[in-house]
Short mmCIF file of C-alpha atoms in Angstrom, two decimals:
data_model
loop_
_atom_site.label_atom_id
_atom_site.label_comp_id
_atom_site.label_asym_id
_atom_site.label_seq_id
_atom_site.Cartn_x
_atom_site.Cartn_y
_atom_site.Cartn_z
CA MET A 168 -0.12 -0.14 -0.09
CA THR A 169 2.99 2.22 0.24
CA GLN A 170 5.99 2.62 -1.73
CA GLU A 171 7.41 1.90 1.86
CA LEU A 172 8.94 5.40 1.85
CA ASP A 173 12.21 3.73 0.25
CA ARG A 174 12.08 6.09 -2.99
CA ARG A 175 10.97 9.08 -0.94
CA SER A 176 11.18 9.52 2.78
CA LEU A 177 13.73 6.72 3.99
CA LEU A 178 15.96 7.83 0.99
CA ARG A 179 15.93 11.22 2.13
CA LEU A 180 16.54 10.24 5.78
CA GLY A 181 19.64 8.32 4.58
CA ALA A 182 18.09 4.68 5.09
CA LEU A 183 19.15 3.91 1.85
CA GLY A 184 22.75 5.44 1.71
CA GLY A 185 24.68 5.18 -1.51
CA ALA A 186 21.71 5.61 -3.95
CA ALA A 187 23.44 8.40 -5.82
CA ALA A 188 26.37 5.54 -6.71
CA LEU A 189 23.59 3.80 -8.52
CA ALA A 190 23.02 6.72 -10.88
CA PRO A 191 24.45 5.90 -14.42
CA SER A 192 27.88 7.73 -14.91
CA ALA A 193 28.53 9.78 -17.70
CA SER A 194 31.28 7.36 -19.02
CA ARG A 195 28.63 4.74 -19.51
CA ALA A 196 26.70 6.93 -21.93
CA ALA A 197 29.28 5.84 -24.51
CA VAL A 198 28.48 2.02 -24.16
CA PRO A 199 26.15 0.97 -26.93
CA PRO A 200 22.69 0.03 -25.59
CA ALA A 201 21.55 -3.49 -25.32
CA SER A 202 18.95 -4.61 -27.89
CA PRO A 203 15.38 -3.81 -26.84
CA ALA A 204 14.02 -6.59 -29.06
CA ALA A 205 10.79 -7.75 -27.71
CA PRO A 206 9.65 -11.37 -27.12
CA ALA A 207 7.23 -12.76 -29.79
CA VAL A 208 3.87 -11.46 -28.34
CA ALA A 209 0.81 -12.58 -30.42
CA PRO A 210 -1.63 -9.89 -31.46
CA PHE A 211 -4.70 -9.67 -28.73
CA GLU A 212 -8.06 -8.64 -29.90
CA LEU A 213 -8.86 -7.19 -26.53
CA GLU A 214 -5.94 -5.21 -26.31
CA GLU A 215 -6.26 -1.63 -24.87
CA LEU A 216 -10.07 -1.94 -25.07
CA THR A 217 -12.19 -0.03 -22.44
CA ILE A 218 -14.94 -0.89 -20.26
CA ALA A 219 -17.46 0.56 -22.87
CA ASP A 220 -15.86 -1.38 -25.52
CA LEU A 221 -16.23 -4.62 -23.81
CA GLN A 222 -19.86 -3.80 -22.91
CA LYS A 223 -20.56 -3.29 -26.62
CA ARG A 224 -18.94 -6.70 -27.59
CA MET A 225 -21.38 -8.17 -25.05
CA GLU A 226 -24.51 -6.41 -26.09
CA SER A 227 -23.74 -7.36 -29.82
CA LYS A 228 -23.21 -10.76 -28.65
CA GLN A 229 -19.67 -10.64 -30.22
CA ASP A 230 -18.49 -11.78 -26.83
CA THR A 231 -19.98 -12.94 -23.39
CA ALA A 232 -18.72 -12.39 -19.85
CA ARG A 233 -17.35 -16.02 -20.02
CA SER A 234 -15.64 -15.61 -23.37
CA LEU A 235 -13.98 -12.40 -22.23
CA CYS A 236 -12.61 -14.04 -19.12
CA GLU A 237 -11.45 -17.05 -21.30
CA LYS A 238 -9.50 -14.59 -23.47
CA TYR A 239 -7.98 -12.62 -20.67
CA MET A 240 -7.00 -15.90 -18.90
CA ALA A 241 -5.19 -16.84 -22.32
CA ARG A 242 -3.54 -13.70 -22.15
CA VAL A 243 -2.37 -14.26 -18.70
CA GLU A 244 -0.94 -17.75 -19.53
CA ALA A 245 0.80 -16.17 -22.73
CA LEU A 246 2.21 -13.09 -21.28
CA ASP A 247 2.54 -13.74 -17.40
CA ARG A 248 3.31 -17.43 -17.11
CA GLN A 249 5.28 -17.62 -20.35
CA GLY A 250 6.67 -15.06 -23.10
CA PRO A 251 7.66 -11.85 -21.22
CA SER A 252 6.94 -13.66 -17.96
CA LEU A 253 5.72 -10.42 -16.11
CA HIS A 254 4.70 -12.12 -12.60
CA ALA A 255 1.86 -9.87 -12.42
CA VAL A 256 -0.93 -12.29 -11.40
CA LEU A 257 -0.49 -14.72 -8.64
CA GLU A 258 -3.54 -16.72 -9.39
CA VAL A 259 -6.57 -16.68 -11.46
CA ASN A 260 -9.91 -17.14 -9.94
CA PRO A 261 -10.88 -20.87 -10.39
CA ASP A 262 -14.54 -19.81 -10.30
CA ALA A 263 -14.35 -17.14 -12.73
CA LEU A 264 -15.82 -18.95 -15.55
CA GLN A 265 -18.79 -20.00 -13.42
CA ILE A 266 -19.45 -16.73 -12.24
CA ALA A 267 -19.13 -15.10 -15.61
CA ALA A 268 -21.69 -17.74 -17.12
CA ALA A 269 -24.22 -16.67 -14.30
CA LEU A 270 -23.75 -13.01 -15.16
CA ASP A 271 -24.43 -14.00 -18.85
CA ALA A 272 -27.59 -15.52 -17.73
CA GLU A 273 -28.56 -12.40 -16.01
CA ARG A 274 -27.92 -10.34 -19.26
CA GLY A 275 -29.95 -13.06 -21.18
CA ALA A 276 -32.76 -12.35 -18.79
CA GLY A 277 -32.65 -8.74 -19.23
CA LYS A 278 -30.75 -7.72 -16.20
CA VAL A 279 -27.77 -5.58 -16.59
CA ARG A 280 -26.48 -4.31 -13.14
CA GLY A 281 -24.38 -1.38 -14.72
CA PRO A 282 -21.30 -0.87 -16.73
CA LEU A 283 -19.05 -3.40 -14.85
CA HIS A 284 -21.53 -6.32 -15.71
CA GLY A 285 -19.53 -8.96 -16.79
CA ILE A 286 -16.21 -7.25 -16.77
CA PRO A 287 -13.19 -9.19 -15.70
CA VAL A 288 -11.15 -7.11 -12.76
CA LEU A 289 -8.00 -8.18 -11.32
CA VAL A 290 -7.47 -7.13 -7.50
CA LYS A 291 -4.53 -7.05 -5.60
CA ASP A 292 -3.51 -9.77 -3.14
CA ASN A 293 -4.17 -7.73 0.11
CA ILE A 294 -7.88 -7.31 -0.86
CA GLY A 295 -9.85 -10.24 0.89
CA THR A 296 -11.82 -12.47 -1.05
CA ALA A 297 -13.93 -15.26 0.68
CA ASP A 298 -13.52 -17.80 -2.05
CA ARG A 299 -11.03 -20.32 -3.31
CA MET A 300 -8.25 -17.64 -3.85
CA GLU A 301 -5.82 -16.45 -1.23
CA THR A 302 -5.45 -13.23 0.36
CA ALA A 303 -1.81 -13.27 1.54
CA ALA A 304 -0.32 -9.65 0.92
CA GLY A 305 2.23 -11.56 -1.08
CA SER A 306 3.51 -13.69 1.91
CA LEU A 307 3.68 -17.27 2.31
CA ALA A 308 2.91 -16.75 5.76
CA LEU A 309 -0.78 -16.12 5.07
CA VAL A 310 -1.20 -18.81 2.34
CA GLY A 311 -4.09 -20.92 3.60
CA ALA A 312 -5.41 -18.31 6.04
CA ARG A 313 -8.38 -17.36 3.92
CA PRO A 314 -10.85 -14.73 5.37
CA SER A 315 -14.40 -15.67 6.35
CA ALA A 316 -15.86 -12.78 4.50
CA ASP A 317 -15.35 -10.53 1.38
CA SER A 318 -13.67 -7.31 1.56
CA GLN A 319 -16.13 -4.55 1.18
CA VAL A 320 -13.93 -3.89 -2.15
CA ALA A 321 -14.70 -7.42 -3.36
CA LYS A 322 -18.48 -7.23 -2.44
CA ARG A 323 -18.87 -3.88 -3.98
CA LEU A 324 -17.22 -5.46 -7.19
CA ARG A 325 -19.40 -8.46 -7.05
CA ASP A 326 -22.43 -6.39 -6.39
CA ALA A 327 -21.81 -4.29 -9.51
CA GLY A 328 -21.38 -7.39 -11.80
CA ALA A 329 -17.65 -7.55 -12.15
CA VAL A 330 -15.93 -10.88 -12.33
CA ILE A 331 -12.99 -11.26 -9.94
CA LEU A 332 -10.66 -12.58 -12.53
CA GLY A 333 -7.73 -13.17 -9.92
CA LYS A 334 -5.34 -11.83 -7.52
CA THR A 335 -2.26 -9.73 -8.49
CA ASN A 336 1.26 -9.88 -7.45
CA LEU A 337 2.37 -6.93 -4.93
CA SER A 338 5.54 -5.78 -3.04
CA GLU A 339 5.16 -8.17 -0.27
CA TRP A 340 3.28 -6.69 2.79
CA ALA A 341 2.77 -3.70 0.63
CA ASN A 342 6.41 -2.94 0.57
CA PHE A 343 6.35 -2.43 4.50
CA ARG A 344 8.94 -5.04 5.41
CA SER A 345 12.34 -3.84 4.41
CA THR A 346 14.20 -0.73 3.65
CA HIS A 347 16.08 -2.46 1.01
CA SER A 348 13.06 -4.00 -0.74
CA SER A 349 12.71 -4.46 -4.59
CA SER A 350 9.37 -3.19 -5.42
CA GLY A 351 7.29 -5.92 -7.03
CA TRP A 352 9.07 -8.86 -5.06
CA SER A 353 6.78 -11.26 -3.00
CA GLY A 354 7.31 -14.73 -1.60
CA ARG A 355 4.20 -15.85 -3.21
CA GLY A 356 5.13 -14.51 -6.81
CA GLY A 357 8.62 -13.60 -7.30
CA GLN A 358 9.62 -10.28 -8.95
CA CYS A 359 6.93 -8.63 -11.07
CA VAL A 360 8.47 -6.60 -14.09
CA ASN A 361 7.41 -3.58 -16.17
CA PRO A 362 5.83 -4.51 -19.48
CA TYR A 363 7.53 -1.43 -21.24
CA ALA A 364 11.03 -2.70 -20.27
CA LEU A 365 11.17 -6.22 -18.61
CA ASP A 366 14.37 -5.09 -16.83
CA ARG A 367 12.62 -2.35 -15.41
CA ASN A 368 10.77 -1.98 -12.30
CA PRO A 369 6.83 -1.64 -12.01
CA SER A 370 7.18 0.06 -8.78
CA GLY A 371 5.35 -0.66 -5.61
CA SER A 372 3.46 -1.59 -4.00
CA SER A 373 0.30 -2.35 -6.55
CA SER A 374 3.01 -3.71 -8.77
CA GLY A 375 0.96 -6.33 -10.30
CA SER A 376 -2.06 -4.25 -10.59
CA GLY A 377 0.02 -1.96 -12.68
CA SER A 378 1.68 -4.46 -14.87
CA ALA A 379 -1.33 -6.55 -15.53
CA ALA A 380 -3.65 -3.55 -16.39
CA ALA A 381 -0.87 -2.02 -18.70
CA ALA A 382 -0.56 -5.27 -20.48
CA SER A 383 -4.28 -5.92 -20.95
CA LEU A 384 -4.28 -8.99 -18.75
CA CYS A 385 -7.79 -7.41 -17.58
CA ALA A 386 -10.15 -4.91 -18.45
CA ALA A 387 -9.19 -2.94 -15.06
CA ALA A 388 -7.29 -3.57 -11.89
CA VAL A 389 -7.79 -2.62 -8.20
CA GLY A 390 -4.63 -1.44 -6.19
CA SER A 391 -4.15 -0.02 -2.80
CA GLU A 392 -2.07 2.70 -1.46
CA THR A 393 -0.63 4.17 1.63
CA ASP A 394 1.94 6.45 0.12
CA GLY A 395 2.45 6.01 -3.53
CA SER A 396 1.43 2.69 -4.12
CA ILE A 397 -1.47 3.42 -6.67
CA VAL A 398 -0.16 6.25 -8.33
CA SER A 399 3.60 5.46 -8.67
CA PRO A 400 2.92 2.19 -10.27
CA SER A 401 0.39 3.86 -12.47
CA ASN A 402 3.33 6.41 -13.38
CA ASN A 403 5.63 3.58 -14.23
CA CYS A 404 3.14 1.47 -16.30
CA GLY A 405 1.44 4.22 -18.31
CA LEU A 406 -1.94 4.07 -16.36
CA VAL A 407 -4.55 6.24 -14.79
CA GLY A 408 -4.22 5.67 -11.11
CA PHE A 409 -6.67 7.24 -8.73
CA LYS A 410 -5.92 7.30 -4.92
CA PRO A 411 -9.16 8.49 -3.48
CA THR A 412 -9.81 10.38 -0.06
CA VAL A 413 -9.40 8.27 2.88
CA GLY A 414 -12.92 7.11 3.64
CA LEU A 415 -14.32 7.32 0.14
CA VAL A 416 -13.46 3.62 0.01
CA SER A 417 -13.83 1.00 2.67
CA ARG A 418 -10.85 -0.72 4.03
CA THR A 419 -12.73 -3.41 5.57
CA GLY A 420 -11.05 -7.05 4.82
CA ILE A 421 -7.94 -5.29 3.22
CA VAL A 422 -4.50 -6.34 4.96
CA PRO A 423 -3.67 -2.91 6.60
CA ILE A 424 -0.62 -0.51 7.12
CA SER A 425 -2.31 2.53 8.35
CA HIS A 426 -5.97 3.43 9.23
CA THR A 427 -4.96 7.14 8.54
CA GLN A 428 -3.56 6.48 5.12
CA ASP A 429 -4.83 3.46 3.68
CA THR A 430 -7.30 3.31 0.81
CA ALA A 431 -7.90 1.18 -2.11
CA GLY A 432 -8.44 2.74 -5.79
CA PRO A 433 -8.71 2.07 -9.38
CA MET A 434 -5.76 1.51 -11.78
CA CYS A 435 -6.93 1.59 -15.51
CA ARG A 436 -6.06 2.53 -18.93
CA THR A 437 -8.41 5.52 -19.31
CA VAL A 438 -9.87 8.05 -16.80
CA THR A 439 -13.26 7.02 -18.03
CA ASP A 440 -12.61 3.44 -16.69
CA ALA A 441 -11.13 4.77 -13.42
CA ALA A 442 -14.40 6.91 -13.01
CA ILE A 443 -16.56 3.70 -13.69
CA LEU A 444 -14.52 1.59 -11.20
CA LEU A 445 -14.22 4.22 -8.41
CA THR A 446 -18.19 4.77 -8.62
CA ALA A 447 -18.53 0.97 -7.83
CA LEU A 448 -16.02 1.00 -5.02
CA ALA A 449 -17.22 4.03 -3.24
CA GLY A 450 -19.69 4.18 -0.36
CA PHE A 451 -20.47 4.26 3.40
CA ASP A 452 -19.44 1.02 5.45
CA ALA A 453 -20.53 0.98 9.06
CA SER A 454 -17.58 -1.37 9.81
CA ASP A 455 -15.02 1.43 8.54
CA ALA A 456 -15.26 4.60 10.79
CA ALA A 457 -13.35 6.66 7.98
CA THR A 458 -16.39 6.19 5.74
CA LYS A 459 -18.87 7.99 8.11
CA PRO A 460 -19.00 11.20 6.24
CA LEU A 461 -20.72 9.05 3.42
CA SER A 462 -23.47 8.05 5.64
CA GLY A 463 -26.86 8.80 4.19
CA LYS A 464 -25.55 10.26 1.05
CA ALA A 465 -26.45 9.23 -2.38
CA PRO A 466 -23.76 7.35 -4.32
CA ILE A 467 -21.86 9.84 -6.62
CA ASP A 468 -21.29 8.66 -10.51
CA TYR A 469 -17.98 10.11 -11.19
CA THR A 470 -18.54 9.55 -14.98
CA LYS A 471 -20.77 12.58 -14.86
CA ALA A 472 -17.91 14.78 -13.99
CA LEU A 473 -15.89 13.86 -17.13
CA ASP A 474 -15.97 17.02 -19.35
CA PRO A 475 -13.56 17.45 -22.30
CA ASN A 476 -13.56 21.20 -21.68
CA GLY A 477 -12.66 20.63 -18.01
CA LEU A 478 -9.42 22.45 -18.23
CA LYS A 479 -11.11 25.82 -19.27
CA GLY A 480 -11.02 28.27 -16.33
CA ALA A 481 -9.21 25.74 -13.90
CA ARG A 482 -7.08 27.10 -11.56
CA ILE A 483 -4.17 24.95 -11.26
CA GLY A 484 -1.15 25.34 -8.87
CA VAL A 485 2.22 24.18 -9.46
CA PRO A 486 4.20 23.42 -6.29
CA ARG A 487 7.82 23.57 -7.38
CA LYS A 488 9.34 23.34 -3.89
CA LYS A 489 10.76 19.90 -3.25
CA LEU A 490 8.61 18.26 -6.00
CA PHE A 491 10.55 19.43 -8.87
CA GLY A 492 14.46 18.92 -9.70
CA GLN A 493 14.21 15.21 -8.96
CA SER A 494 14.08 13.94 -12.37
CA PRO A 495 14.94 16.28 -15.58
CA ALA A 496 12.70 13.74 -17.67
CA SER A 497 9.85 13.91 -15.50
CA ASP A 498 10.19 17.86 -15.13
CA ALA A 499 10.45 18.24 -18.96
CA VAL A 500 7.12 16.28 -19.09
CA VAL A 501 5.47 18.54 -16.69
CA GLU A 502 6.69 21.76 -18.60
CA ALA A 503 5.00 20.54 -21.76
CA ALA A 504 1.83 19.42 -19.79
CA LEU A 505 1.49 23.04 -18.57
CA ASP A 506 1.57 24.28 -22.17
CA VAL A 507 -1.09 22.01 -22.99
CA MET A 508 -3.25 23.08 -19.97
CA ARG A 509 -2.57 26.72 -20.65
CA ARG A 510 -3.90 26.30 -24.37
CA ALA A 511 -6.77 24.57 -23.00
CA GLY A 512 -7.92 27.63 -20.94
CA ALA A 513 -6.46 26.69 -17.60
CA VAL A 514 -5.17 29.33 -15.20
CA ILE A 515 -1.71 28.17 -14.19
CA VAL A 516 -0.66 29.54 -10.89
CA ASP A 517 3.13 29.15 -10.97
CA PRO A 518 4.83 28.60 -8.39
CA ALA A 519 2.12 27.71 -5.92
CA ASP A 520 4.48 26.28 -3.27
CA ILE A 521 3.59 24.26 -0.21
CA ALA A 522 5.74 25.52 2.46
CA THR A 523 5.75 22.21 4.36
CA ALA A 524 6.67 19.91 1.52
CA GLY A 525 9.49 17.42 2.81
CA GLU A 526 8.82 18.30 6.31
CA THR A 527 6.79 15.23 7.07
CA ASP A 528 9.06 12.24 6.27
CA GLU A 529 10.31 11.35 9.83
CA ALA A 530 6.93 11.76 11.36
CA GLU A 531 4.97 9.70 8.71
CA PHE A 532 7.30 6.68 9.18
CA GLU A 533 6.97 6.95 12.98
CA VAL A 534 3.18 7.01 12.61
CA LEU A 535 2.94 4.14 9.91
CA LEU A 536 5.33 1.95 12.40
CA TYR A 537 2.79 2.40 15.26
CA GLU A 538 -0.33 1.74 13.11
CA PHE A 539 1.09 -1.11 11.26
CA LYS A 540 1.69 -3.06 14.54
CA THR A 541 -1.72 -2.18 16.02
CA ASP A 542 -3.78 -2.67 12.65
CA LEU A 543 -2.03 -5.66 11.46
CA ASN A 544 -2.43 -7.37 14.88
CA ALA A 545 -6.07 -6.72 14.95
CA TYR A 546 -6.55 -8.09 11.12
CA LEU A 547 -4.56 -11.41 12.03
CA ALA A 548 -6.59 -12.00 15.30
CA ALA A 549 -9.68 -11.56 13.21
CA LEU A 550 -8.83 -14.20 10.69
CA PRO A 551 -10.32 -17.93 10.99
CA PRO A 552 -8.87 -19.96 13.88
CA ALA A 553 -7.01 -22.41 11.46
CA SER A 554 -4.55 -19.25 10.64
CA ARG A 555 -1.24 -20.05 12.35
CA ASN A 556 0.26 -16.48 12.24
CA ARG A 557 -1.80 -14.35 14.62
CA THR A 558 0.38 -11.39 15.30
CA LEU A 559 3.18 -9.47 13.92
CA LYS A 560 5.71 -11.40 16.07
CA ASP A 561 4.49 -14.67 14.59
CA LEU A 562 5.38 -13.14 11.04
CA ILE A 563 8.53 -12.18 12.09
CA ASP A 564 9.31 -15.58 13.43
CA PHE A 565 7.80 -17.20 10.14
CA ASN A 566 10.29 -15.06 7.95
CA ASN A 567 13.22 -16.08 10.06
CA GLN A 568 12.25 -19.76 9.80
CA ASN A 569 11.76 -19.58 6.28
CA ARG A 570 14.68 -17.30 5.27
CA ASP A 571 15.34 -19.07 2.06
CA ARG A 572 11.77 -18.39 0.56
CA GLU A 573 10.92 -15.25 2.30
CA MET A 574 13.89 -13.19 2.77
CA PRO A 575 16.61 -14.39 -0.21
CA TYR A 576 17.12 -10.78 -1.10
CA PHE A 577 16.11 -8.37 1.95
CA GLY A 578 15.24 -8.36 5.54
CA GLN A 579 12.47 -7.38 7.74
CA GLU A 580 14.01 -4.38 9.42
CA ILE A 581 10.47 -2.62 9.14
CA PHE A 582 8.64 -5.41 10.78
CA GLU A 583 11.07 -5.37 13.75
CA LYS A 584 10.80 -1.63 14.02
CA ALA A 585 7.03 -1.72 14.07
CA GLN A 586 7.18 -4.71 16.70
CA ALA A 587 9.06 -2.54 19.03
CA LYS A 588 6.42 0.13 19.20
CA GLY A 589 4.02 0.58 21.94
CA PRO A 590 0.12 1.32 21.71
CA LEU A 591 -1.47 4.02 20.01
CA THR A 592 -1.94 5.90 23.35
CA GLU A 593 1.75 6.69 23.57
CA LYS A 594 2.82 10.39 23.17
CA ALA A 595 5.32 9.70 20.33
CA TYR A 596 2.55 8.45 18.17
CA LEU A 597 0.22 11.10 19.16
CA ASP A 598 2.58 13.97 18.53
CA ALA A 599 3.91 12.37 15.36
CA LEU A 600 0.20 12.04 14.04
CA ALA A 601 -1.02 15.74 14.85
CA LYS A 602 2.44 17.02 13.27
CA ASN A 603 1.51 14.86 10.06
CA LEU A 604 -1.89 16.20 9.65
CA LYS A 605 -1.20 19.91 10.55
CA LEU A 606 1.65 20.07 8.09
CA SER A 607 0.08 18.21 5.26
CA ARG A 608 -3.43 19.52 5.65
CA GLU A 609 -3.94 22.90 7.50
CA ASP A 610 -0.37 24.44 6.92
CA GLY A 611 0.08 22.48 3.45
CA ILE A 612 -2.39 21.66 0.94
CA ASP A 613 -5.14 23.54 2.28
CA LYS A 614 -3.29 26.67 3.00
CA THR A 615 -1.75 26.79 -0.56
CA MET A 616 -5.06 26.17 -2.17
CA ASP A 617 -6.67 28.89 -0.18
CA ALA A 618 -4.21 31.51 -0.95
CA ASN A 619 -3.91 31.09 -4.62
CA LYS A 620 -7.65 30.14 -5.02
CA LEU A 621 -6.95 26.64 -6.45
CA ASP A 622 -9.16 23.86 -7.85
CA CYS A 623 -6.04 21.48 -7.59
CA LEU A 624 -2.28 21.18 -7.55
CA MET A 625 -0.07 19.45 -10.06
CA ALA A 626 3.31 17.93 -10.27
CA ALA A 627 5.11 15.10 -11.81
CA THR A 628 4.04 11.71 -10.22
CA SER A 629 7.41 10.19 -10.10
CA GLY A 630 10.54 9.81 -12.55
CA PRO A 631 10.64 6.85 -15.17
CA ALA A 632 10.85 3.34 -14.08
CA SER A 633 14.23 2.42 -12.63
CA LEU A 634 15.95 -1.12 -13.20
CA VAL A 635 15.18 -4.01 -11.08
CA ASP A 636 17.82 -4.46 -8.40
CA LEU A 637 17.48 -7.27 -6.11
CA VAL A 638 20.91 -6.88 -4.91
CA ASN A 639 20.62 -3.08 -3.64
CA GLY A 640 16.80 -2.77 -3.74
CA ASP A 641 14.85 0.19 -4.96
CA TYR A 642 16.58 3.44 -6.04
CA GLY A 643 14.04 5.30 -8.01
CA VAL A 644 13.48 9.09 -8.26
CA GLY A 645 11.21 10.62 -5.82
CA GLY A 646 7.56 11.99 -6.51
CA SER A 647 4.61 13.90 -5.46
CA SER A 648 2.47 11.46 -3.47
CA SER A 649 3.58 11.91 0.16
CA LEU A 650 1.63 15.24 0.97
CA PRO A 651 -1.76 14.07 -0.43
CA ALA A 652 -1.18 10.34 1.23
CA ILE A 653 -0.39 11.87 4.60
CA ALA A 654 -3.26 14.19 4.52
CA GLY A 655 -5.78 11.60 3.31
CA TYR A 656 -6.41 13.62 0.14
CA PRO A 657 -7.37 12.54 -3.37
CA ASP A 658 -4.57 12.15 -5.99
CA VAL A 659 -4.78 11.12 -9.74
CA THR A 660 -2.12 10.53 -12.05
CA VAL A 661 -2.71 10.58 -15.81
CA PRO A 662 -0.06 9.39 -18.62
CA ALA A 663 1.69 12.60 -19.87
CA GLY A 664 4.76 11.56 -21.83
CA SER A 665 7.53 9.13 -22.13
CA HIS A 666 11.28 9.17 -21.60
CA PHE A 667 13.12 6.33 -23.83
CA GLY A 668 9.83 4.78 -24.07
CA LEU A 669 9.28 4.61 -20.43
CA PRO A 670 5.98 6.20 -19.38
CA VAL A 671 5.74 9.33 -17.31
CA GLY A 672 2.78 10.57 -15.61
CA ILE A 673 1.56 13.81 -13.95
CA SER A 674 -0.56 14.15 -10.79
CA PHE A 675 -3.48 16.37 -9.89
CA PHE A 676 -4.28 16.29 -6.24
CA GLY A 677 -6.38 18.52 -3.87
CA ARG A 678 -8.82 18.86 -1.08
CA ALA A 679 -10.56 15.85 0.63
CA TRP A 680 -13.62 14.63 -1.27
CA SER A 681 -12.55 16.68 -4.41
CA GLU A 682 -12.86 13.69 -6.64
CA PRO A 683 -15.36 15.17 -9.22
CA THR A 684 -13.07 18.05 -9.82
CA LEU A 685 -10.07 15.99 -10.22
CA PHE A 686 -11.84 13.69 -12.65
CA LYS A 687 -12.92 16.72 -14.85
CA ILE A 688 -9.57 18.09 -15.03
CA ALA A 689 -7.80 14.68 -15.49
CA PHE A 690 -10.27 13.91 -18.38
CA ALA A 691 -9.66 17.05 -20.05
CA PHE A 692 -6.04 16.55 -20.00
CA GLU A 693 -6.25 12.99 -21.18
CA GLN A 694 -8.50 14.10 -23.98
CA ALA A 695 -6.01 16.81 -25.01
CA THR A 696 -3.02 14.84 -24.98
CA LYS A 697 -3.95 10.90 -25.54
CA SER A 698 -0.58 9.93 -24.30
CA ARG A 699 -0.87 6.50 -23.36
CA LYS A 700 0.79 4.11 -25.47
CA ALA A 701 0.42 0.13 -25.13
CA PRO A 702 3.63 -1.52 -23.96
CA GLN A 703 5.71 -3.48 -26.39
CA PHE A 704 7.57 -5.99 -23.78
CA LEU A 705 11.01 -4.77 -24.76
CA ALA A 706 13.87 -6.40 -23.22
CA THR A 707 15.34 -3.30 -22.18
CA CYS A 708 14.25 0.42 -22.68
CA ASP A 709 15.02 1.65 -26.52
CA LEU A 710 17.59 4.31 -25.89
CA LYS A 711 17.13 5.57 -29.35
CA ALA A 712 13.43 6.38 -28.95
#
C-alpha cells in the first residue's frame, strides 16, 4: 500500500545510503545500448479495449462475460506465465468462468447491473476475497489463512457485476517489510516486471495491478495505497491511477498498514474506466469509521464529472518546492503538460509552493510503524482460527524460519521496528500524527489552495521506471505522493509523456472529497494529449527512442 518510503522519505532520511552511486555515470553513456528486442507476443483482440468497448461486444453478442474471461486467461497464460513472464498475476480465480456464466444468464434475462456487468477485473493480493483464492499480501505466511468474508471492495465489485478474475502480485506486505526491498517482489510471486521494459521495475506496492492492467491482462485493476502505491506503479506502467480520499472506499477486509492513510483505488488505462470503477467501489461501510462522512449520502457517479472542456477556467497550482528537480525527464514532461493546459484555458498559478513539503518524512514513518503493528495485529487476530500466524511477532518468526523463501534478497527491518512500538496511546505516536495532519492539511495543501484560490495542485507523479535491483533494492526518483497521502486527500495520475519509451505521468491532487473536480481536470488533460501508448514488452528500454 505504500512505496514503503524507500524512494522518498527513507531515501531522504539516509536509510538507503549510497543511492547516488547507482545513478549511471557519464562514461557509461558511450556504451552501446543492449538490444531492446521484444519477445514474440501474439496480437490480442482485446488489447487496450475500454470497459465501454467490452460492453458493446457483449451487447452485440460478439463476446460473453465468459468468453472475455477465457480470452484474458489465455493472455495471462501467454504473457504472465510464459513469454515476457511478467509475474503480475499470482493466481486466476478458479470460479471465474462459473461466475461469468451466471452473469451472462442475468444479461440474457434482461438484467444488466451496470457498466461493470461481466467485466473481468484483477485485484491486489491484500484485498480479501472469501472464495478459493488466497488473500496473503504476497507472503507465504498467510497462504491458507483465507478470510471468512469478502472485503467491502470485493463485495462491491461482485454487486456491480464485475468478475474478479484473479489476484495480482505486489511488493510483499505492501512494501512495508524492509528498507532495501525491490518493489514488485513477493514470496508468493517472485519479481513482477514492467511490460514497457522487462528489466525495469513496475514500482510498488500495487506492482502486479499496474503491470497487468498495462499489459491488457484484464479490463481494469484495483490497487491500494498508503503512500504512492497506486499512483507510482500507474506512473511506471502508463496508467491512470486514482488514490481517493481516505474514507471514500472502505478498507474492511484489506490487509492493513495504516488506518489514517490506507485506501484502495482504481488502476486503469483510461480516466473514464477509472471513474466507472471508483463509482462502484465508493460508499459508506459501518465497519470502517473513515467512511462515516458518506453515511446517508447518495452515491456519486463520477463519470458525470468527465468534461473534455474541464481545463477551461480551472485554476491549477504548481508546487515547485521539493516536488521539482528530482528528475529532469519528468520535469520536462510537466513543462510540456503545463503548455497543453494553458492552451486549453487553464489558469496556471506558478509557483504555488507548499511551504511544508518535505517536512513530514520522519513523522510519517513513525505513524506508520505504530499503526502497522496495531492494525495488522487486529487483522490477523480476526482471521479464522486455523490461521497459524496471529500476530506481527508470529510473522517475524515465520520469516526467520523460512529465510530461503521469504528473505533471499532483503530482510524485515521495518517489521522489527514496528514490533518494538507500543500502543497508540503513546505520546510519540500522538505527537507524530498531529504533526503529520497539521503540516499536510492545514499548513500544507489547504493553505496553499486557499491562498491561490486553486481547484487543484499538479506535479510530476515520479520519475521514469528504474531498473530492477534485487542486490541493492529500490533506488528510484522521488515524487509527489507523500503530502496528499499523509493528508488522506485524493490524488490522480494521468499518462503525460515518455522518456526512452518509459511512461511518465503527472498528478493532480487537492482537498478531501474533491474527486469530481480531479476527474474533470484529469479527463480534459487526457483528451487533450492522448499520451498513453501500449507496452511492447521490450527486453530493455530503447535508448534511441
